[in-house]
Amino acid sequence: MNHPNDDALLVAMWDEPGADAERAHLAGCATCRERVAALRAVLDAAGEDVPERGPDYGAQVWARLAPQLPARPVPVPAPPRRLVSFHRFASFGALAASLLAAFLIGRHTAPLPPPVPVVETQVRERVLLVAVGDHLERSRVLLVEWMNEAEGGAPHGAEELLRTNRLYRASAERGGDADVADVLLELERTLLEIARAPEFGPAERAELQARIERRGTLFKVRVLGEQVRQRQARPAVEAPVQES
Amino acid sequence: MERMEGPDDAELSRARAGDAEAFRRLVERHARGVFRLAFRMLGNEQDAEDVVQETFLKAWSRLHQFEARSSFGAWLRRIAANCAYDTLRRRKRTPLAAGPWTDDEGGEIDPLQELPSPTPSADRELWGAQLRARLGAALHALSPLERAAFTLRHLEERPIAEIARALGCDDNNAKQSVFRAVRKLRRALSPAFPVTP
Ligand SMILES: [Zn+2]
């Protein structure tokens, strides 16, 4: 009798299509049923030892989570008026949203709203790119400094970066770019934690620094910043740009 | 994660409209399941807690992307698996160095001889401790994809297609990763779990 190999036995153990022959074989082969039992023993052993979490665990998770929750993105938000840096884009607020996403991931060919002339669009895109790149760089510098200090209050500028970040994140989310939105969400969460840091004692602060380190926030911000810089450096190739 | 498709619906639509209180109930309902998945993938409580926070944070900001095709629990699981997978990829792996099985005086033992004793004994406890240590080391030595795919398939019992989606690979890649993971675990645990032809 030809016994199925271990891989085939695994597929037979799974409740997936494509292993009917193996399942039929198992029904008539005691040897292979023993092999399955041995496999199962290994697999079961690997699943043991998950630390117990009590019935109030969900409430504990919520207590930590709630202060970090950004406001829910509203489907079609009006561009906020408070921010000076965003005033420049106010006339094309809706456009900016899709541009940011299209840009950061290099989807330069994404369809753009037709009424805007190509050259004008590209200029705006570049302005926006520069603004985002600048934001990421300022955030990165602030994070590096804060991560290397054992004490002190909230770093200067954290609140403003937080507000700017919310705008960019909302843009990326509306543009459907989950990867960029994720990094900005991560950054926003971290900026929020840092902005609240004056309430922290040295031990809490060290703990927060360790947590940010583990999450790799700085690394992610640096990588995204690098991508934005590369986009900035790349010449616009899709349409001939006429300098006026 | 509990299968709770109906009961989540009311909270979901309110949470999507920005109701944090409704989202709190979803968090409370699913937190333990998310933790279990994260811990199984990462084998470390602190990392697992970080993934729990990150998962719900992402879920909140992406609620508008949730489509009712899958259950909310399955959607959360996908986010959690992805976060944990990212953590695995950032981690340094420890190469596996498995020496002989030993008794409490350091003498070499045959784990197969220790196994059959049905009564709990000091030896048996030691055997269990060594088994867990070996398993932990073997899991730690898996590649991120192997560990993630193995956890999702065998411990969370997710179908291959869902695993492939969560980890961003194709079905065959996910399946082969599970095969490799099982082979490596068995090798690390042999001869306690002898490999048969
Ligand atoms: Zn057989």
XYZ file of C-alpha atoms and ligand atoms in Angstrom:
442
model
C 0.000 0.000 0.000
C 1.251 3.495 -0.840
C 1.036 5.689 2.214
C 0.640 9.434 1.697
C 3.558 11.570 2.824
C 3.378 13.883 5.841
C 2.420 16.943 3.817
C -0.499 15.072 2.281
C -1.545 13.854 5.717
C -1.586 17.434 6.971
C -3.859 18.499 4.143
C -6.110 15.564 4.964
C -6.284 16.753 8.572
C -7.356 20.208 7.454
C -10.906 20.691 6.518
C -9.973 21.857 3.020
C -10.905 20.557 -0.399
C -8.422 18.514 -2.421
C -7.571 15.710 -0.017
C -10.367 13.228 -0.634
C -7.992 10.433 -1.672
C -5.901 10.887 1.477
C -8.971 10.988 3.678
C -10.217 7.783 2.104
C -6.812 6.204 2.660
C -6.861 7.219 6.307
C -10.199 5.538 6.837
C -8.655 2.189 5.864
C -5.086 2.516 7.168
C -4.310 2.184 10.872
C -0.630 3.013 10.309
C -1.457 6.382 8.845
C -4.028 7.095 11.534
C -1.197 6.622 14.020
C 0.968 8.963 12.030
C -1.796 11.558 12.120
C -2.050 11.115 15.885
C 1.695 11.717 16.210
C 1.443 14.822 14.030
C -1.436 16.052 16.092
C 0.544 15.620 19.290
C 3.242 17.953 17.964
C 0.691 20.477 16.804
C -1.256 20.388 20.059
C 1.919 20.854 22.082
C 2.663 24.001 20.079
C -0.694 25.499 20.979
C -0.375 25.185 24.739
C 0.696 27.817 27.198
C -1.242 30.878 26.109
C -1.294 33.032 29.272
C -4.764 33.386 30.757
C -6.572 36.689 30.356
C -9.429 37.328 32.777
C -12.989 38.373 31.949
C -12.103 42.045 32.479
C -9.287 41.882 29.940
C -11.378 43.614 27.284
C -11.992 46.527 29.652
C -8.254 46.797 30.342
C -7.492 46.847 26.635
C -10.070 49.575 26.166
C -8.644 51.655 29.009
C -5.262 51.705 27.275
C -6.740 52.151 23.828
C -9.328 54.891 24.359
C -6.885 57.802 24.888
C -5.090 56.876 21.658
C -8.115 56.699 19.400
C -8.073 59.368 16.745
C -11.380 60.888 15.727
C -13.171 58.613 13.288
C -12.573 59.687 9.717
C -15.751 61.235 8.374
C -16.521 60.187 4.781
C -16.320 63.630 3.113
C -14.703 66.103 5.491
C -14.191 69.768 4.777
C -10.528 70.712 4.965
C -9.818 72.220 8.398
C -9.191 75.943 8.290
C -6.986 76.401 11.330
C -3.769 75.191 9.901
C -1.660 77.721 8.106
C 0.251 75.050 6.279
C -2.947 73.672 4.842
C -4.403 77.017 3.801
C -2.296 76.867 0.714
C -4.119 73.745 -0.330
C -7.560 74.925 0.691
C -8.580 75.645 -2.870
C -7.959 72.069 -3.809
C -8.623 70.342 -0.537
C -10.457 67.441 -2.121
C -7.790 67.053 -4.747
C -5.046 66.996 -2.135
C -6.583 63.911 -0.582
C -6.281 61.771 -3.665
C -2.959 63.287 -4.645
C -1.274 62.399 -1.403
C -2.190 58.768 -1.717
C -1.387 58.614 -5.410
C 1.986 60.173 -4.790
C 3.319 58.377 -1.823
C 2.971 55.016 -3.425
C 4.110 56.214 -6.790
C 0.790 55.807 -8.535
C 1.481 58.907 -10.508
C -0.819 57.800 -13.260
C -3.885 57.661 -11.021
C -6.747 59.525 -12.686
C -6.953 63.129 -11.574
C -9.926 65.453 -11.662
C -10.148 66.646 -15.271
C -10.666 70.420 -14.875
C -7.229 71.006 -13.366
C -4.541 71.600 -15.971
C -1.710 69.089 -15.873
C 1.049 71.582 -15.122
C -0.882 73.210 -12.329
C -1.647 69.807 -10.874
C 1.981 68.832 -10.881
C 2.976 72.009 -9.144
C 0.405 71.378 -6.460
C 1.479 67.788 -6.124
C 5.029 68.902 -5.542
C 3.992 71.476 -2.986
C 2.050 68.828 -1.156
C 4.881 66.319 -1.388
C 7.321 68.814 0.029
C 4.900 69.530 2.869
C 4.493 65.844 3.693
C 8.215 65.204 3.457
C 8.837 68.131 5.752
C 6.267 66.864 8.214
C 7.819 63.397 8.301
C 11.304 64.800 8.785
C 10.241 67.114 11.603
C 8.407 64.240 13.267
C 11.421 61.996 12.918
C 13.764 64.555 14.475
C 11.367 65.160 17.344
C 11.013 61.432 17.983
C 14.759 60.824 17.931
C 15.329 63.623 20.433
C 12.551 62.514 22.724
C 13.610 58.872 22.629
C 17.081 59.864 23.798
C 16.002 61.937 26.759
C 15.402 60.368 30.144
C 13.259 63.236 31.423
C 11.572 66.478 30.488
C 8.131 67.559 29.370
C 6.420 67.197 26.042
C 8.782 68.264 23.274
C 8.125 71.581 21.617
C 6.050 71.179 18.482
C 4.498 67.795 19.290
C 0.970 69.229 19.371
C 1.346 70.957 16.033
C 2.806 67.867 14.397
C -0.091 65.912 15.790
C -2.618 68.239 14.168
C -0.832 68.192 10.828
C -0.484 64.445 10.984
C -4.239 64.033 11.427
C -4.829 65.865 8.173
C -2.369 63.800 6.215
C -3.602 60.556 7.698
C -7.207 61.413 6.859
C -6.043 62.196 3.305
C -4.287 58.887 2.935
C -7.296 57.048 4.326
C -9.681 58.768 1.978
C -7.323 58.028 -0.875
C -7.528 54.350 0.081
C -3.831 54.007 0.759
C -3.709 51.694 3.756
C 0.086 51.430 3.896
C 0.678 55.159 4.150
C -2.310 55.599 6.454
C -0.896 52.895 8.721
C 2.435 54.630 9.142
C 0.725 57.961 9.769
C -1.636 56.305 12.245
C 1.322 54.810 14.042
C 3.032 58.202 14.075
C -0.114 59.889 15.334
C -0.480 57.419 18.159
C 3.144 57.942 19.137
C 2.922 61.740 18.967
C -0.191 61.580 21.112
C 1.601 59.464 23.692
C 4.549 61.819 23.727
C 2.341 64.890 23.983
C 0.845 63.389 27.134
C 4.243 62.436 28.523
C 4.487 65.271 31.124
C 2.026 63.279 33.208
C 4.496 60.413 33.184
C 7.055 59.546 35.831
C 10.544 58.386 34.772
C 9.563 54.709 34.898
C 6.476 55.220 32.748
C 8.513 57.285 30.363
C 11.158 54.597 30.015
C 8.396 52.077 29.450
C 6.865 54.211 26.718
C 10.245 54.643 25.074
C 10.732 50.886 25.082
C 7.287 50.399 23.610
C 7.890 52.882 20.802
C 11.200 51.175 20.126
C 9.511 47.780 19.888
C 6.864 49.067 17.533
C 9.570 50.277 15.174
C 7.833 53.650 14.753
C 11.003 55.555 13.960
C 12.025 53.038 11.357
C 8.644 53.193 9.629
C 8.634 57.000 9.602
C 12.137 57.051 8.185
C 11.247 54.603 5.404
C 8.144 56.559 4.421
C 10.111 59.823 4.493
C 12.672 58.222 2.210
C 9.939 57.196 -0.232
C 8.563 60.730 -0.279
C 12.016 62.158 -0.944
C 12.494 59.756 -3.828
C 9.180 60.861 -5.287
C 10.244 64.472 -4.970
C 13.506 63.787 -6.754
C 11.843 61.938 -9.614
C 11.072 64.138 -12.612
C 7.494 64.260 -13.815
C 7.541 62.020 -16.874
C 3.883 61.530 -17.631
C 3.364 64.865 -19.369
C 5.785 67.388 -20.784
C 6.128 70.215 -18.320
C 6.234 73.622 -19.895
C 8.011 76.119 -17.777
C 6.248 79.446 -17.908
C -12.115 34.537 18.185
C -15.749 33.924 18.876
C -18.051 33.627 15.914
C -20.354 36.549 16.572
C -21.601 37.793 13.269
C -25.074 38.892 14.275
C -24.315 40.480 17.639
C -21.575 42.699 16.182
C -23.757 44.299 13.541
C -25.507 46.902 15.694
C -22.257 48.082 17.297
C -20.517 48.081 13.954
C -22.851 50.497 12.279
C -22.790 52.834 15.284
C -19.016 52.637 15.562
C -18.685 53.484 11.890
C -20.645 56.643 12.531
C -18.018 57.580 15.105
C -19.615 56.130 18.257
C -16.633 55.204 20.453
C -18.911 53.599 23.035
C -20.127 51.081 20.465
C -16.529 50.376 19.490
C -15.684 49.798 23.157
C -18.167 46.925 23.231
C -16.557 45.390 20.156
C -13.127 45.702 21.759
C -14.352 44.066 24.948
C -15.914 41.236 23.001
C -12.931 40.420 20.827
C -9.886 41.398 22.885
C -9.179 37.948 24.278
C -9.350 36.280 20.898
C -7.000 38.848 19.405
C -4.595 38.410 22.299
C -4.595 34.642 21.919
C -3.820 34.852 18.226
C -1.082 37.429 18.785
C 0.500 35.455 21.597
C 0.504 32.261 19.600
C 2.215 33.969 16.721
C 4.738 35.823 18.878
C 5.203 33.715 22.020
C 5.750 36.854 24.068
C 3.187 38.670 26.216
C 4.530 42.162 25.778
C 4.676 41.909 21.999
C 1.224 40.335 21.980
C -0.215 43.217 24.033
C 1.308 45.699 21.599
C -0.313 43.857 18.715
C -3.689 43.910 20.496
C -3.491 47.706 20.802
C -2.309 48.161 17.242
C -5.015 45.873 15.888
C -7.883 47.785 17.482
C -6.341 51.114 16.602
C -6.148 50.105 12.961
C -9.610 48.573 13.062
C -11.026 51.863 14.356
C -9.430 53.935 11.653
C -10.380 51.440 8.924
C -13.940 50.690 9.968
C -15.207 52.266 6.757
C -13.275 49.616 4.810
C -14.907 46.710 6.589
C -17.196 44.804 4.268
C -19.827 42.517 5.688
C -18.647 39.650 3.473
C -16.626 38.277 6.368
C -17.455 38.448 10.047
C -16.033 41.294 12.082
C -14.044 38.696 14.027
C -12.429 37.343 10.868
C -11.619 40.863 9.720
C -9.999 41.687 13.073
C -8.055 38.457 12.941
C -6.691 39.419 9.571
C -5.510 42.784 10.887
C -4.024 41.138 13.997
C -2.239 38.458 11.969
C -0.787 41.142 9.769
C 0.436 43.242 12.715
C 1.972 40.176 14.382
C 3.575 39.164 11.092
C 5.160 42.626 10.861
C 6.499 42.215 14.391
C 7.952 38.819 13.488
C 9.679 40.290 10.469
C 11.293 43.023 12.552
C 12.563 40.519 15.068
C 15.957 38.874 15.074
C 15.647 35.139 14.827
C 17.622 32.790 17.047
C 19.136 29.883 15.167
C 18.061 26.549 16.539
C 20.657 24.638 18.518
C 19.066 21.558 20.046
C 21.304 19.421 22.266
C 20.436 16.049 23.759
C 17.569 15.646 26.199
C 18.860 15.534 29.771
C 17.699 14.522 33.227
C 17.958 16.838 36.216
C 21.600 15.849 36.747
C 22.476 16.685 33.180
C 22.725 13.041 32.033
C 21.429 12.236 28.594
C 17.999 10.595 28.475
C 15.853 9.028 25.836
C 12.660 11.066 25.747
C 10.765 8.098 24.377
C 11.485 6.152 27.555
C 10.155 8.999 29.653
C 7.024 9.520 27.652
C 4.945 6.379 28.311
C 4.726 6.745 32.087
C 1.095 7.683 32.659
C 1.613 8.882 36.220
C 2.819 12.386 36.903
C 6.331 12.271 38.223
C 9.293 14.572 38.606
C 10.793 12.986 35.489
C 7.666 13.529 33.539
C 7.479 17.159 34.584
C 11.067 17.627 33.548
C 10.245 16.001 30.253
C 7.331 18.384 29.772
C 9.505 21.366 30.616
C 12.140 20.288 28.100
C 9.493 19.685 25.494
C 8.133 23.188 25.965
C 11.590 24.726 25.900
C 12.457 22.892 22.685
C 9.181 23.801 21.122
C 9.632 27.441 22.089
C 13.112 27.492 20.576
C 11.919 25.720 17.444
C 9.022 28.148 16.985
C 11.391 31.048 17.478
C 13.678 29.697 14.785
C 10.938 29.512 12.138
C 10.861 32.157 9.445
C 8.207 34.842 10.006
C 6.053 33.437 7.224
C 6.399 29.855 8.493
C 5.473 30.830 12.014
C 2.580 33.034 10.988
C 1.145 30.500 8.546
C 1.623 27.617 10.978
C -0.120 29.468 13.817
C -3.037 30.506 11.684
C -3.516 27.068 10.132
C -2.963 24.754 13.066
C -3.665 26.777 16.162
C -6.343 29.125 14.882
C -7.640 26.639 12.309
C -7.982 29.178 9.532
C -8.306 28.010 5.920
C -5.265 28.400 3.674
C -6.957 30.969 1.435
C -7.645 33.271 4.385
C -4.070 32.854 5.643
C -2.658 33.749 2.258
C -4.789 36.918 2.180
C -3.779 37.919 5.704
C -0.079 37.439 5.023
C -0.047 38.804 1.509
C 1.197 35.674 -0.245
C -0.382 33.136 -2.579
C -2.128 29.962 -1.421
C 0.683 27.636 -2.389
C 3.248 29.747 -0.595
C 1.129 29.716 2.558
C 0.663 25.948 2.346
C 4.338 25.203 1.746
C 5.244 27.450 4.676
C 3.034 25.401 6.968
C 4.576 22.178 5.680
C 8.071 23.495 6.343
C 7.097 24.705 9.810
C 5.672 21.326 10.786
C 8.742 19.525 9.466
C 11.051 21.783 11.462
C 9.021 21.388 14.630
C 9.001 17.631 14.309
C 12.716 17.539 13.734
C 13.296 19.706 16.799
C 11.105 17.459 18.904
C 12.337 14.127 17.661
C 12.821 11.591 19.037
C 9.983 12.428 21.417
C 7.696 12.530 18.390
C 9.337 10.143 15.935
C 8.951 10.923 12.278
C 7.332 8.040 10.467
C 7.812 7.314 6.740
Zn -1.324 4.451 5.215
